[in-house]
C-alpha positions as YAML, in Angstrom:
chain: A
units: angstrom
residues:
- id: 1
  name: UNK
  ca: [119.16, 109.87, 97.08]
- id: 2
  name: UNK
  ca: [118.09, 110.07, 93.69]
- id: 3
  name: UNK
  ca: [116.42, 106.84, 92.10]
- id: 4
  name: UNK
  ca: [116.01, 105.61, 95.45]
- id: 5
  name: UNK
  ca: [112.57, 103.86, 96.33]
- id: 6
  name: UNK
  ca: [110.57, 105.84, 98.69]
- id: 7
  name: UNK
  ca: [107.70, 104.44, 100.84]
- id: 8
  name: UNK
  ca: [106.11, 107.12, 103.78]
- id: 9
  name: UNK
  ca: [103.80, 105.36, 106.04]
- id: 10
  name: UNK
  ca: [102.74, 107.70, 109.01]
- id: 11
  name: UNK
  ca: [99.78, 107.99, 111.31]
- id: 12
  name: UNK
  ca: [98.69, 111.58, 111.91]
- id: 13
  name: UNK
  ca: [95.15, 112.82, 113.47]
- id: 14
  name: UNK
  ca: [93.71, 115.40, 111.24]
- id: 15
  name: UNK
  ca: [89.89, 115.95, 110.36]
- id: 16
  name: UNK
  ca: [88.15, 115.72, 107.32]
- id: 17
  name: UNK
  ca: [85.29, 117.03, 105.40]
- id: 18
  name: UNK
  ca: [83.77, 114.93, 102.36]
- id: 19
  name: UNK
  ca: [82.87, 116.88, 99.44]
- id: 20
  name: UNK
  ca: [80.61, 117.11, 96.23]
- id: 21
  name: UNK
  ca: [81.34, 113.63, 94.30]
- id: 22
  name: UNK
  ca: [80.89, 113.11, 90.67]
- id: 23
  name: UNK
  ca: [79.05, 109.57, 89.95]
- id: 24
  name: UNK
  ca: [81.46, 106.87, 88.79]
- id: 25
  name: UNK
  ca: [84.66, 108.50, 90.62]
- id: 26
  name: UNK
  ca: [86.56, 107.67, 93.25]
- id: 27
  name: UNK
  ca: [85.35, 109.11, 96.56]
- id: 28
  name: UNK
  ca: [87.50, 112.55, 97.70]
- id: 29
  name: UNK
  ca: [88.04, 114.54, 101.03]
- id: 30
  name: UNK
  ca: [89.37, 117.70, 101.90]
- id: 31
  name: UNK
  ca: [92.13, 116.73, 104.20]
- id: 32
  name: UNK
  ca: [92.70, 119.67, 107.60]
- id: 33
  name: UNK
  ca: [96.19, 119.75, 109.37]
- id: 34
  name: UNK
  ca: [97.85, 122.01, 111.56]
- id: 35
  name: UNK
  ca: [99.44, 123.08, 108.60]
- id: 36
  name: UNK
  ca: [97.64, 123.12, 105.80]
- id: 37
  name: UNK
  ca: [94.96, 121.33, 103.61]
- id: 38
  name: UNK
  ca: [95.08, 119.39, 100.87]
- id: 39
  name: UNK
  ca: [92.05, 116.88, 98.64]
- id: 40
  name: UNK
  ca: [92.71, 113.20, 98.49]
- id: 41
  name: UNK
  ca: [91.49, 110.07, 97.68]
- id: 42
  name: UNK
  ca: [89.13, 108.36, 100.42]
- id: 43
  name: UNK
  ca: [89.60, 104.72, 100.69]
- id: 44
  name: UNK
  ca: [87.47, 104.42, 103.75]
- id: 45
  name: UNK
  ca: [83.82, 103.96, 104.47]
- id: 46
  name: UNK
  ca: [81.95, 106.98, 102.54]
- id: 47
  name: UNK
  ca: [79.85, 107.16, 105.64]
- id: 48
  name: UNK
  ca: [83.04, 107.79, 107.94]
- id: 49
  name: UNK
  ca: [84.48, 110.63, 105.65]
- id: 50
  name: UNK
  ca: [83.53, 113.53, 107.58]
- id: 51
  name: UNK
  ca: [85.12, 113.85, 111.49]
- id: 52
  name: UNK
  ca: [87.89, 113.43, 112.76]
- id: 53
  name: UNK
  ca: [90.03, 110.52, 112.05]
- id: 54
  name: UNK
  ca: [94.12, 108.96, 112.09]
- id: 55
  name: UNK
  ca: [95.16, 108.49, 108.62]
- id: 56
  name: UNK
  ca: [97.72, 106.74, 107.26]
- id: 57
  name: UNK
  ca: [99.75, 108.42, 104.42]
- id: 58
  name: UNK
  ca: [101.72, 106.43, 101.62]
- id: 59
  name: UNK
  ca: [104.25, 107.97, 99.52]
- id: 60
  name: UNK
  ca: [105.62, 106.19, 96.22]
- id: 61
  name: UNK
  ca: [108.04, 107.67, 94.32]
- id: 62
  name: UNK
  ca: [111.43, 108.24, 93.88]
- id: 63
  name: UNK
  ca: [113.46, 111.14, 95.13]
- id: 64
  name: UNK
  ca: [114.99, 112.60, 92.44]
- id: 65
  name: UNK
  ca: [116.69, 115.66, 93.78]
- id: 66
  name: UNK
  ca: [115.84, 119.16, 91.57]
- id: 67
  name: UNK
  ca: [112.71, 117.01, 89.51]
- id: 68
  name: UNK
  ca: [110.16, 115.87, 92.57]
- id: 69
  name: UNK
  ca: [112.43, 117.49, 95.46]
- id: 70
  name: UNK
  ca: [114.49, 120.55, 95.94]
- id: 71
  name: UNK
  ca: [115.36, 123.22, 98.20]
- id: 72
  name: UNK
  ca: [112.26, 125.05, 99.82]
- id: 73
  name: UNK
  ca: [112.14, 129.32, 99.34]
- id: 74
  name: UNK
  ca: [110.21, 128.81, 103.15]
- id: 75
  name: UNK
  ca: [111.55, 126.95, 106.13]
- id: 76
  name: UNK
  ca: [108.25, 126.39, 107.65]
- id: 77
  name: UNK
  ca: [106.23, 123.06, 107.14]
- id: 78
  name: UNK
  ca: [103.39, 122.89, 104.76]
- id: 79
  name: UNK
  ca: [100.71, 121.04, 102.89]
- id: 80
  name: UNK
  ca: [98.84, 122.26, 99.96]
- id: 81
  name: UNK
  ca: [97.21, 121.62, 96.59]
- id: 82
  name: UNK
  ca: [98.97, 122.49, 93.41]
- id: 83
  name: UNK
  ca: [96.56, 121.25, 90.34]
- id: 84
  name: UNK
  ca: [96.51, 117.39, 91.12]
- id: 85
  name: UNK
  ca: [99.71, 117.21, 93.31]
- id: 86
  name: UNK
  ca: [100.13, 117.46, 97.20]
- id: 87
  name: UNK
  ca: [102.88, 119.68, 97.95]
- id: 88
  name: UNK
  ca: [104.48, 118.56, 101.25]
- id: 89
  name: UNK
  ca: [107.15, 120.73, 102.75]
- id: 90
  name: UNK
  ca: [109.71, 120.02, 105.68]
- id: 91
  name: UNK
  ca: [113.11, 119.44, 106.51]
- id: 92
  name: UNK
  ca: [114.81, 115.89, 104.82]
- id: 93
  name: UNK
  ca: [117.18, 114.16, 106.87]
- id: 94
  name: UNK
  ca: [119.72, 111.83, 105.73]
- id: 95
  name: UNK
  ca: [120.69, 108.76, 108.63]
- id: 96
  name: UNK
  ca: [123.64, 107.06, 108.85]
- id: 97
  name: UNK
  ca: [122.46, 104.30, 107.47]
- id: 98
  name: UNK
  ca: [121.05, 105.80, 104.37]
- id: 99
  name: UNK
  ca: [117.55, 106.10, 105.69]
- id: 100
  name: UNK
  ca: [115.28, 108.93, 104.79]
- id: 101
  name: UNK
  ca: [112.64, 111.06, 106.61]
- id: 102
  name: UNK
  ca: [110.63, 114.17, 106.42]
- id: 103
  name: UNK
  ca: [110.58, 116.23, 109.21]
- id: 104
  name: UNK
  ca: [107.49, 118.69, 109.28]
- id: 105
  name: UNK
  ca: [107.13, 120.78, 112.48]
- id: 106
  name: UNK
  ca: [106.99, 118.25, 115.55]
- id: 107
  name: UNK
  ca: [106.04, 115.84, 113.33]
- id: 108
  name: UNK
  ca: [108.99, 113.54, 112.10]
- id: 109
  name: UNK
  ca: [107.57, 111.41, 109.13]
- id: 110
  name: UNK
  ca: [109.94, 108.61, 108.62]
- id: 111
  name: UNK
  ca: [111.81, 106.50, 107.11]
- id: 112
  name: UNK
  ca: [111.55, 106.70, 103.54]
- id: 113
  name: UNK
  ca: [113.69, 104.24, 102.52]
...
């Protein structure tokens, strides 16, 4: 899979919380999910941030097995913060047709082709 475009569009229901903002930067929010938190980059109406809300998720990068992705220590799904990256951890599946998707818990994130 490596050098293979990757594009992750999935709908999830998760709440968020808007936090301090420093003037002339983008707008952030603390992201909640069953399993785990995470601070990204609020596109949506600054009044809106804080609730509950279904988000949409982009991914783009390549998969480039052992730089960006590699075996997990853990077998249980997770999102954190490390520095500025959003660690996402799950279970990758390969289809026969060369498709992609992350599999987190119940939730089946896919395709990332």
């Amino acid at each position: 899979m490596a050098g293979r475009d990757v594009m992750d569009d999935e709908a999830m229901f998760v709440r968020t919380e808007s936090l301090p903002q420093a003037p002339q930067q983008h707008m952030t929010v603390r992201v909640h999910t069953q399993i785990g938190s995470a601070v990204v980059l609020w596109r949506g109406d600054p009044q809106e941030a804080d609730g509950h809300h279904l988000i949409e998720r982009t991914v783009d990068a390549d998969i480039n097995w052992g730089q960006n992705a590699r075996p997990a220590a853990a077998t249980e799904p997770e999102l954190r913060q490390e520095g500025d990256r959003v660690i996402i951890r799950g279970c990758l599946h390969l289809t026969d047709d060369g498709t992609a998707y992350l599999q987190r818990g119940h939730w089946s994130h896919g395709p990332l082709s």
